[in-house]
Coordinates of C-alpha atoms and ligand atoms in Angstrom, one line a residue:
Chain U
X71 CA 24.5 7.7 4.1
X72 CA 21.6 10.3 4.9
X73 CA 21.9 11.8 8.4
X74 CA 19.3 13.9 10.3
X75 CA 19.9 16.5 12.8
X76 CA 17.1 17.6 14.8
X77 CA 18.6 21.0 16.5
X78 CA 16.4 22.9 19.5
X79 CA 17.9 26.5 18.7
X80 CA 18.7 28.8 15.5
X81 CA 22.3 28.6 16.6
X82 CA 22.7 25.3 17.1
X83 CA 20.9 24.5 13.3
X84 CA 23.4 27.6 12.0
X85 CA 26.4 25.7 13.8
X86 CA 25.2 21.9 12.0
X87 CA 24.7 23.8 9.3
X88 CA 28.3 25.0 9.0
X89 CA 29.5 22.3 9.7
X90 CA 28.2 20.1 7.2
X91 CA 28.9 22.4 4.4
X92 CA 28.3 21.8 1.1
X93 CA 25.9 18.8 2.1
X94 CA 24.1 20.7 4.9
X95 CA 20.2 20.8 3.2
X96 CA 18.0 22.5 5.9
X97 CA 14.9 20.4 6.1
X98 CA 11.5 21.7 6.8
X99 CA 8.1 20.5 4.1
X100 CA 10.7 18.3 2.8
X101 CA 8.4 18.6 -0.5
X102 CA 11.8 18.8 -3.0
X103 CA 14.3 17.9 -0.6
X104 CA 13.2 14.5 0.0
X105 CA 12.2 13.5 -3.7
X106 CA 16.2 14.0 -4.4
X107 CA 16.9 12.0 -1.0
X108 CA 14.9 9.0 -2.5
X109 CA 16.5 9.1 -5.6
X110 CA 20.1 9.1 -3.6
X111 CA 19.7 7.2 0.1
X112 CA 23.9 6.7 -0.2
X113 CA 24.6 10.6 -0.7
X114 CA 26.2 12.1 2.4
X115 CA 23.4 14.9 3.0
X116 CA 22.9 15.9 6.5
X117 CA 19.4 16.8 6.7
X118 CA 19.2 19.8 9.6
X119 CA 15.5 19.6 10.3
X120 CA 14.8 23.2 11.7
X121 CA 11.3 22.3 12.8
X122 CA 12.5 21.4 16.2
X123 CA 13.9 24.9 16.8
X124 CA 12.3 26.7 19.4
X125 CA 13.5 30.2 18.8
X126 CA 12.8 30.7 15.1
X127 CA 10.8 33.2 14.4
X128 CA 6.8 32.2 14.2
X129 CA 5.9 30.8 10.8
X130 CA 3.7 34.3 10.0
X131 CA 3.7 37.5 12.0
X132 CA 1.4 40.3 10.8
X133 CA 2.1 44.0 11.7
X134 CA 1.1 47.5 10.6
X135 CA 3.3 47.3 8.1
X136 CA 3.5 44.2 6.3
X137 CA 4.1 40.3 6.9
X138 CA 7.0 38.4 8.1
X139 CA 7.3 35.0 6.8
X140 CA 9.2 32.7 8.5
X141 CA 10.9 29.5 7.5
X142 CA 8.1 27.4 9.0
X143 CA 5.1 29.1 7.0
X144 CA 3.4 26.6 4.9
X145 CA 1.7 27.4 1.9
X146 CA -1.7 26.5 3.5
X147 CA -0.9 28.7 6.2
X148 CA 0.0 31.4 4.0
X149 CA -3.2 31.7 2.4
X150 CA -5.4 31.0 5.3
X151 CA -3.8 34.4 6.8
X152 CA -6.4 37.2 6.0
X153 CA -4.0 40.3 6.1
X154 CA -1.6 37.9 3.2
X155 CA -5.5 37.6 1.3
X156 CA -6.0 41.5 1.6
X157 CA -2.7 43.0 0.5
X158 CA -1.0 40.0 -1.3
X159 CA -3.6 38.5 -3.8
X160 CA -0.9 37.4 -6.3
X161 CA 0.9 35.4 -3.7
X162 CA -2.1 33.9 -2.3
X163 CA -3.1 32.7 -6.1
X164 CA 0.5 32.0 -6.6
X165 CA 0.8 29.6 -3.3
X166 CA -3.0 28.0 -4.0
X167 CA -1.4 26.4 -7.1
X168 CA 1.7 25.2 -5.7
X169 CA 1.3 21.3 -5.9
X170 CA -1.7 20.0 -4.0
X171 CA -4.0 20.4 -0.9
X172 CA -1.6 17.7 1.0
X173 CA 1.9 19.3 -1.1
X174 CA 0.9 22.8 0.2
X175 CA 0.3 21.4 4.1
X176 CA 4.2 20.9 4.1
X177 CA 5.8 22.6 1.3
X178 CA 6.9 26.3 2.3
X179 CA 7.4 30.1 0.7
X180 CA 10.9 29.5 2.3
X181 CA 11.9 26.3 1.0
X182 CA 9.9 27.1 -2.8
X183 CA 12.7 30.0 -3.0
X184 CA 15.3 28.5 -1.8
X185 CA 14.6 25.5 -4.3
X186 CA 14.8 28.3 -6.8
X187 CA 13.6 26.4 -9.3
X188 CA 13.0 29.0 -12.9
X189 CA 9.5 27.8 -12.4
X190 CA 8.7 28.6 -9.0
X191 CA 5.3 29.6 -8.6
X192 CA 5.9 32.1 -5.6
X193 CA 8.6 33.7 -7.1
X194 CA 7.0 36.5 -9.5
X195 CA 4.7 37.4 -6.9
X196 CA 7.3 38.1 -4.2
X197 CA 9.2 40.3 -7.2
X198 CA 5.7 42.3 -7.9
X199 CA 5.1 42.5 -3.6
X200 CA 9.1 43.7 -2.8
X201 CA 9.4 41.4 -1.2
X202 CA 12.7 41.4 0.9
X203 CA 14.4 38.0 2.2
X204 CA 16.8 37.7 5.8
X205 CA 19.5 35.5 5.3
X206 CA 21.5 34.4 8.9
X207 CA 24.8 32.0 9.4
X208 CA 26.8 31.9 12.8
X209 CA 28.3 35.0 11.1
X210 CA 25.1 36.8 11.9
X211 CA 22.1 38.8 9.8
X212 CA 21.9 40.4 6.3
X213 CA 19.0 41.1 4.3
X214 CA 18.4 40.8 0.4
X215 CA 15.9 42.0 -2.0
X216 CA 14.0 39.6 -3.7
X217 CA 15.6 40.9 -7.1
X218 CA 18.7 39.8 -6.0
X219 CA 18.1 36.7 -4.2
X220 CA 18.3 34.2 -7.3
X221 CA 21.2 33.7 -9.1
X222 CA 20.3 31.1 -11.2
X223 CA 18.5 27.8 -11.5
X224 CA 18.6 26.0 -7.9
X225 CA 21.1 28.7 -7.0
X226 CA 20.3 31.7 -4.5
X227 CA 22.0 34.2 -2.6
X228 CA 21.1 32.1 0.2
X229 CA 25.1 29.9 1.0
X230 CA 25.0 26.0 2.3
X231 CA 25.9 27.3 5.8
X232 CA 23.0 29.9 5.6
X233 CA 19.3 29.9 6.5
X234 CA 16.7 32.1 5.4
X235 CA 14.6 33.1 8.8
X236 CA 12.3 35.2 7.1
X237 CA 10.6 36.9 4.0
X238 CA 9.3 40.6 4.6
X239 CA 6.5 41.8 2.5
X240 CA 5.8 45.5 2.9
X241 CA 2.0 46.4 3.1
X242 CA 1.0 47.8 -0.3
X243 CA 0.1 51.5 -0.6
X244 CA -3.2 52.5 -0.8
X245 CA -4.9 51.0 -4.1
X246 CA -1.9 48.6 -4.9
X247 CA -3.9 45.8 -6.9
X248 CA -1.7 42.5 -8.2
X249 CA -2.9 39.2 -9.8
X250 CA -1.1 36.0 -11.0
X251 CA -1.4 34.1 -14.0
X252 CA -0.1 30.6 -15.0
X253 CA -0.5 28.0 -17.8
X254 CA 0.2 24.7 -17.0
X255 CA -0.5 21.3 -19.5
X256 CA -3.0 20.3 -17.5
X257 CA -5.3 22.0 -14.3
X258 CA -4.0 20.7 -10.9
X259 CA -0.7 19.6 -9.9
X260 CA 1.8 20.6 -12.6
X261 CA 4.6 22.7 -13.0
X262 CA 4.3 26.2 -14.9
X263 CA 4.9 26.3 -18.4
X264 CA 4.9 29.9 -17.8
X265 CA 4.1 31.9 -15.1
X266 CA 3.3 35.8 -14.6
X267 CA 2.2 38.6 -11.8
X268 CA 1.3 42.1 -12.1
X269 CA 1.3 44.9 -10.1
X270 CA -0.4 48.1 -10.4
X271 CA -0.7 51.2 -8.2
X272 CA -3.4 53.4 -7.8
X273 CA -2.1 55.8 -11.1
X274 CA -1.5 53.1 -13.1
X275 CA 2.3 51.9 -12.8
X276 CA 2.6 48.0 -13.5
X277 CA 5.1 46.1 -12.4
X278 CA 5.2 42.5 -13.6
X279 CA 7.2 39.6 -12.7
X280 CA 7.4 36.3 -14.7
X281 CA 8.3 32.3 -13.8
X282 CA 9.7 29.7 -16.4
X283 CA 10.9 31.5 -19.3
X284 CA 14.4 32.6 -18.1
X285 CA 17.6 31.1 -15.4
X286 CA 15.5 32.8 -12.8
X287 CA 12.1 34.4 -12.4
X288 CA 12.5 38.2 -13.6
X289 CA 11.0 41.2 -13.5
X290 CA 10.6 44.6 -15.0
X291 CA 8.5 48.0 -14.4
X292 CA 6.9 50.0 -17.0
X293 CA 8.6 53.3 -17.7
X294 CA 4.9 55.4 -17.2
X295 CA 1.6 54.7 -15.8
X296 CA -1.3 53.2 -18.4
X297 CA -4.6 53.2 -18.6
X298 CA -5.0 49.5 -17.5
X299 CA -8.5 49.5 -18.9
X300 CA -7.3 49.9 -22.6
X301 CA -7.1 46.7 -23.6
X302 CA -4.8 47.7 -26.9
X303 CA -2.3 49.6 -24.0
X304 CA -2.0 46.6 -22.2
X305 CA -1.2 44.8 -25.0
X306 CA 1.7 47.5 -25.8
X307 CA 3.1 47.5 -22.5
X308 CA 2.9 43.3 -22.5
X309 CA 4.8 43.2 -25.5
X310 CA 7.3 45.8 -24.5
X311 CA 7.8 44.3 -20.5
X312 CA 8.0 40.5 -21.8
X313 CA 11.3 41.1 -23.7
X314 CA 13.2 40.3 -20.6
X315 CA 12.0 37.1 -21.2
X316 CA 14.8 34.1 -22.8
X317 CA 12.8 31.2 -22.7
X318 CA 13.9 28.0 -24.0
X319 CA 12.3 24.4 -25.4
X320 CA 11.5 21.9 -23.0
X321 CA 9.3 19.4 -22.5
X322 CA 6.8 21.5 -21.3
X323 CA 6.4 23.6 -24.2
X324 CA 8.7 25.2 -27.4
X325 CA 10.8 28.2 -27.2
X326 CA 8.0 30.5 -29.8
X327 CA 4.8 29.2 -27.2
X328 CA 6.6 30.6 -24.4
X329 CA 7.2 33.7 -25.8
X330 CA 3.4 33.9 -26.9
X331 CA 2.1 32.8 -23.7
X332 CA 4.3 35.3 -22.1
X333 CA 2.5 38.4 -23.6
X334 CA -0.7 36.9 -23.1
X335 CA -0.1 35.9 -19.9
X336 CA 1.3 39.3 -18.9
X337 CA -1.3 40.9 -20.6
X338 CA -4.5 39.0 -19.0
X339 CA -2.2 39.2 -15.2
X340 CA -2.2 43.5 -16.2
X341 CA -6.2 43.1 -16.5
X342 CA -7.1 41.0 -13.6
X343 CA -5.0 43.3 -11.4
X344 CA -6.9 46.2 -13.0
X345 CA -10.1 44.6 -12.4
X346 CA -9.2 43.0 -8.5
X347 CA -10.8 44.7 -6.0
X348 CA -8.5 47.3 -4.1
X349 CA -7.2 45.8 -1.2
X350 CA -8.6 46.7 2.1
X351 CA -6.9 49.4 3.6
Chain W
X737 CA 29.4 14.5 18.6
X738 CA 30.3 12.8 16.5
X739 CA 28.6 13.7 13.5
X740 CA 29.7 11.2 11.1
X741 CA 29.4 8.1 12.2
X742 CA 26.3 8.9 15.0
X743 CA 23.9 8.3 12.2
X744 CA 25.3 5.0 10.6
X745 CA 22.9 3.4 13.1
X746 CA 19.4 3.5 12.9
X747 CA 17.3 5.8 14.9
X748 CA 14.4 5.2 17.1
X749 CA 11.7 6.6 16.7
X750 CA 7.8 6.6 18.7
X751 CA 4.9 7.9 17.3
X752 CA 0.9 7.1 17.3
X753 CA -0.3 5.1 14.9
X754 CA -4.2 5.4 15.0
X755 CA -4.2 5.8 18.6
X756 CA -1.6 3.2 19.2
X757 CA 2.2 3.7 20.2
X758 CA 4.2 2.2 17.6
X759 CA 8.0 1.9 17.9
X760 CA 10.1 1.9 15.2
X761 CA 14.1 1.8 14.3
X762 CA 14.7 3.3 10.9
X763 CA 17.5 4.9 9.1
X764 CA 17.6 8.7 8.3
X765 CA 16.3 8.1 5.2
X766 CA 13.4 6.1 5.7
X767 CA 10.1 7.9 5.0
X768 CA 6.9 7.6 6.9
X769 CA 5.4 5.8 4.6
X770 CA 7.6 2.8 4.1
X771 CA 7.9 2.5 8.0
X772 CA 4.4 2.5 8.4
X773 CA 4.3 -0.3 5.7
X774 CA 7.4 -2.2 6.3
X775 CA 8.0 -1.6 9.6
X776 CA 4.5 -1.1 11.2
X777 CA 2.7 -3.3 9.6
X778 CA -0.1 -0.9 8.3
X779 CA -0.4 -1.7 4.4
X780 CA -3.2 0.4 4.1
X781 CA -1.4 3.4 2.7
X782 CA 0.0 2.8 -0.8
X783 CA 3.1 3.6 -2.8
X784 CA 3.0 4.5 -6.5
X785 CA 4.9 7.5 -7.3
X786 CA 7.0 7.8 -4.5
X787 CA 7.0 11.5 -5.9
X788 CA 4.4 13.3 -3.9
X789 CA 2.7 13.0 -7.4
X790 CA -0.4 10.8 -7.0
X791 CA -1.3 10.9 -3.4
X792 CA -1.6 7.1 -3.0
X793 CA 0.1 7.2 0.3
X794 CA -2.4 10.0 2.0
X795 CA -2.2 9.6 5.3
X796 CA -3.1 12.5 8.5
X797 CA -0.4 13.8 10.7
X798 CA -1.2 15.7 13.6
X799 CA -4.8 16.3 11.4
X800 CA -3.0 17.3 8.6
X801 CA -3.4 15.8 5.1
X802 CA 0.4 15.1 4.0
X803 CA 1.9 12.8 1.6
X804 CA 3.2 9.9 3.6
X805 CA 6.3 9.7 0.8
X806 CA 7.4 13.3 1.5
X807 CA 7.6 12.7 4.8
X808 CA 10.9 11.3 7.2
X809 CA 10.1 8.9 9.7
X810 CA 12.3 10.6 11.9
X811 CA 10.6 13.7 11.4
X812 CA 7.5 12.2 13.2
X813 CA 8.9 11.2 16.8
X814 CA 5.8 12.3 19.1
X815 CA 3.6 12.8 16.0
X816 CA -0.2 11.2 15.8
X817 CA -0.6 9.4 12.6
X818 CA -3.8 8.3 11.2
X819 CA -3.8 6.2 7.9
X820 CA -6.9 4.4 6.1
X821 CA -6.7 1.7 9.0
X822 CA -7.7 4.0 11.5
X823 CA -10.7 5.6 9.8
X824 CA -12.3 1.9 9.4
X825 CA -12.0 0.9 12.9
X826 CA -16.0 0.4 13.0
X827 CA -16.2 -1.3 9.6
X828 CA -16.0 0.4 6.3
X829 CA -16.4 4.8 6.7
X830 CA -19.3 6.0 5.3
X831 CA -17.0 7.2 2.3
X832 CA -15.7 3.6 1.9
X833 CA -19.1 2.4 1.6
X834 CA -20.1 5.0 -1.3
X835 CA -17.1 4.6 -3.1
X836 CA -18.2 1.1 -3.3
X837 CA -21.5 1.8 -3.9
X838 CA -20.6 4.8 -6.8
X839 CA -18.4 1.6 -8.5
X840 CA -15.4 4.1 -8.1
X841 CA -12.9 1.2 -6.7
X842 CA -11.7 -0.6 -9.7
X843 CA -8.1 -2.1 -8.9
X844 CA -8.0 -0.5 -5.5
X845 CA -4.8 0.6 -5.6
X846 CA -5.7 4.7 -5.0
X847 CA -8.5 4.6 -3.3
X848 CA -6.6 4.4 0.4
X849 CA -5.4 7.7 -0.2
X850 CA -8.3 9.0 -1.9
X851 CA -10.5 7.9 1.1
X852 CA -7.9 9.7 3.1
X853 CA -8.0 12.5 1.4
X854 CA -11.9 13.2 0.5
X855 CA -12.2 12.8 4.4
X856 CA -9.9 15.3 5.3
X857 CA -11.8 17.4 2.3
X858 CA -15.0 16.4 4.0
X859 CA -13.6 17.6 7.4
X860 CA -12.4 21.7 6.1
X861 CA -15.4 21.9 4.0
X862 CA -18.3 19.8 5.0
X863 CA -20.6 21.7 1.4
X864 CA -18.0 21.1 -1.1
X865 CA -19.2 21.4 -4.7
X866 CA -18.5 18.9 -7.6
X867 CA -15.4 21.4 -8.6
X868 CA -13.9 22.0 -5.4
X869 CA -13.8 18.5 -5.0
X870 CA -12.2 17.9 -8.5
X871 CA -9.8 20.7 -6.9
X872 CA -9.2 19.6 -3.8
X873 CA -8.4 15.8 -4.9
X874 CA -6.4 17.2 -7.3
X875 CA -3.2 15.4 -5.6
X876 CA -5.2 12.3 -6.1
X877 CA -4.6 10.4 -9.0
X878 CA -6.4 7.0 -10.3
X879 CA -5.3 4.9 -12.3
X880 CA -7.8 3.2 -13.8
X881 CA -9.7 7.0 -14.2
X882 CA -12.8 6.3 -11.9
X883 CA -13.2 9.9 -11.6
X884 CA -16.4 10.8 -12.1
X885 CA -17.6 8.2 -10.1
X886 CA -15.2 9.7 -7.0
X887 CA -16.7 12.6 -7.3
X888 CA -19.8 11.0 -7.2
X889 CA -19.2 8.9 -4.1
X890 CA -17.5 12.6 -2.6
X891 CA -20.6 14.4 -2.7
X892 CA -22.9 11.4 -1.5
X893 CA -20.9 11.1 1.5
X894 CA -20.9 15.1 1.7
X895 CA -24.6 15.1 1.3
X896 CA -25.2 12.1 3.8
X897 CA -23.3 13.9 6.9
X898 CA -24.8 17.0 6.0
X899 CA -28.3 16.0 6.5
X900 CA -27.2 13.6 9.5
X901 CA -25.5 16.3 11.7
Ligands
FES2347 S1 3.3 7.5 -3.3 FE1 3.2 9.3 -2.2 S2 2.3 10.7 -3.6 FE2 2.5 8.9 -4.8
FES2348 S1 -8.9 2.3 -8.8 FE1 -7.2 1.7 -9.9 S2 -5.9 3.4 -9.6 FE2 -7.7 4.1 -8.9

């Protein structure tokens, strides 16, 4: 039988949480949780709906240097923020695609990582932002990079008794550009067949980060800086940075399309990031 | 507390209901939209996917668009929920009456939550194109494939309150 607990502090939700253990599932959009919770109304989940909380950190706090994402932050709300527009245009494309207009009022950056689905949208562009993810239990704070936060599909640094209270993104420096790219079967709601973001600083350094075609979204930095105009050096450095990819057949699409898509997807996030504008200081 | 068996009963929960207090008693793992179906009394909204898929169940809480499937019952204590019923209080909404008129209701079943949904559109962006409509309904699926003529019915409502207001 489902239960729900409605907590009114961190402590107390930490405390449920604990307490239920390996069936503790904190609740907040609900977006994923509840699809499994239809599908098993006899499991004995205990639903900890954090909403109710009053002392969690607010769902987005913007300071000189960066964002703070809390667990409440809805994908809408995410991209309605105009600092997260100026310095984290990958995200913002990333979250714009999760689901649809009604998905993304409930479902949250939070909750999509800790889902940790291999196709996450968000993921590659919190690896390609540095993203950096608090974890807190009655045992108290630590703090993870994104690079190490998932372990594998649905499985995160993140225990059952644990609850992520915030994502950090740092502020960029001075002309950081990044873009995301996805292919899906069809436009609008749809899960990535594959799924890439690039970074780029001002001399030229990409970083790029890709969803769906390994355990876990994964990412990797090019050993020099490129000229990102040069279309044929983009295509070098694609090729190169996309063999940390393993993707596999599924329904979506065949082991060899993956891998194609995966250069070209790589390749055409390199160029958009190169041709964004630089973010607003 | 006990933790275990506290929950075995249902739980009680009050919330609006298109301006009207509606008391319900639901288990944990009842979702909005079946209590405002089986327990309420408002058939309006419709299940299909059950999936947050298709958007058949659109309904507002609090002013937001949600999916009324992905949503707990229990989650909404206090909440202000506005499905198809209450945007037809007066009659058929002007977007009923062009979705009619556009012949974009065919077996009826989606249109509830598209109406819900092209409203809320119509509400954040009053001079929506033809493809940020397609975009923004893109949680909206029919069917029987009227959408052309949803888009159609879309932007004559859009282009009706425009010139009114
Ligand atoms: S019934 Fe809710 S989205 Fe399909
Ligand atoms: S009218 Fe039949 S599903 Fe849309």
């Amino acid at each position: 039988m489902v239960q729900y607990r409605r907590p009114d502090t961190l402590s107390e939700a930490l405390s449920v949480l604990e307490r239920a253990g390996d069936n503790g599932r904190v609740l907040v959009g609900g977006t994923d949780l509840l699809i499994g919770v239809r599908r098993r109304p006899l499991s004995p989940l205990v639903l900890v709906d954090v909403k109710g909380a009053t002392d969690l950190p607010p769902a987005i706090e913007v300071h000189d240097d960066g964002v703070r994402v809390g667990p409440t932050a809805t994908m809408s709300a995410l991209v309605a923020t105009d600092e997260v527009q100026r310095w984290f245009p990958a995200l913002v494309a990333a979250a714009n695609v999760v689901g649809s207009v009604a998905i993304r009022n409930r479902a949250t950056l939070v909750g999509n990582i800790c889902n940790a689905s291999p196709a996450c949208d968000t993921a590659p562009a919190l690896l390609v932002h540095d993203a950096t993810v608090t974890i807190r239990s009655t045992a108290g704070e630590r703090q993870v990079s994104i690079d190490e936060f998932f372990l594998g599909p649905g499985q995160t640094a993140c225990g059952p008794a644990e609850l992520v209270t915030a994502i950090d993104l740092p502020r960029p420096p001075a002309g950081h550009r990044s873009a995301f790219q996805r292919l899906t079967r069809r436009r609008g709601v749809d899960l990535a067949t594959v799924s890439a973001a690039a970074g780029l600083t001002a001399d030229g350094l990409a970083t790029i980060a890709l969803g769906a075609v390994a355990p876990t979204p994964v990412k990797a930095v090019a050993p020099g800086p490129i000229d990102a105009t040069d279309p044929a050096a983009v295509r070098e450095l694609a090729e190169q940075l996309t063999e940390i990819a393993t993707p596999i057949s599924d329904v979506r699409a065949s082991e060899e399309y993956r891998r194609a898509m995966t250069t070209v997807l790589t390749e055409r996030a390199i160029t958009a990031a190169a041709d964004a504008a630089t973010p607003g200081a | 507390m006990n933790d275990h068996l506290s929950q075995l009963e249902p739980i009680d929960v009050t919330l609006q209901v298109n301006g009207t207090p509606v008391d319900v008693s639901v288990p944990a793992h009842r979702t909005l939209l079946d209590a405002l179906r089986d327990d309420a009394g408002f058939k309006g909204s419709k299940k299909c996917c059950a999936d947050g898929e298709c958007g058949a169940c659109s309904v507002f809480l609090d002013g937001t668009l949600v999916n009324s499937c992905l949503v707990l019952a229990v989650e909404t204590e206090g909440s202000d929920v506005t499905t198809i019923e209450g945007l037809s209080v007066d009659g058929l909404s002007d977007l009923q009456q062009e979705f009619l008129k556009a012949g974009a209701v065919q077996c009826g079943v989606c249109i509830p939550g598209q109406v819900v949904a092209a409203e809320d559109l119509l509400r954040t962006n009053p001079h929506a194109t033809a493809t940020e409509i397609r975009d923004a309904m893109s949680g909206n699926l029919c069917r029987c494939a009227g959408y052309e003529r949803i888009v159609a019915a879309i932007q004559a409502a859009a282009e009706t309150r425009v010139t009114i207001s």
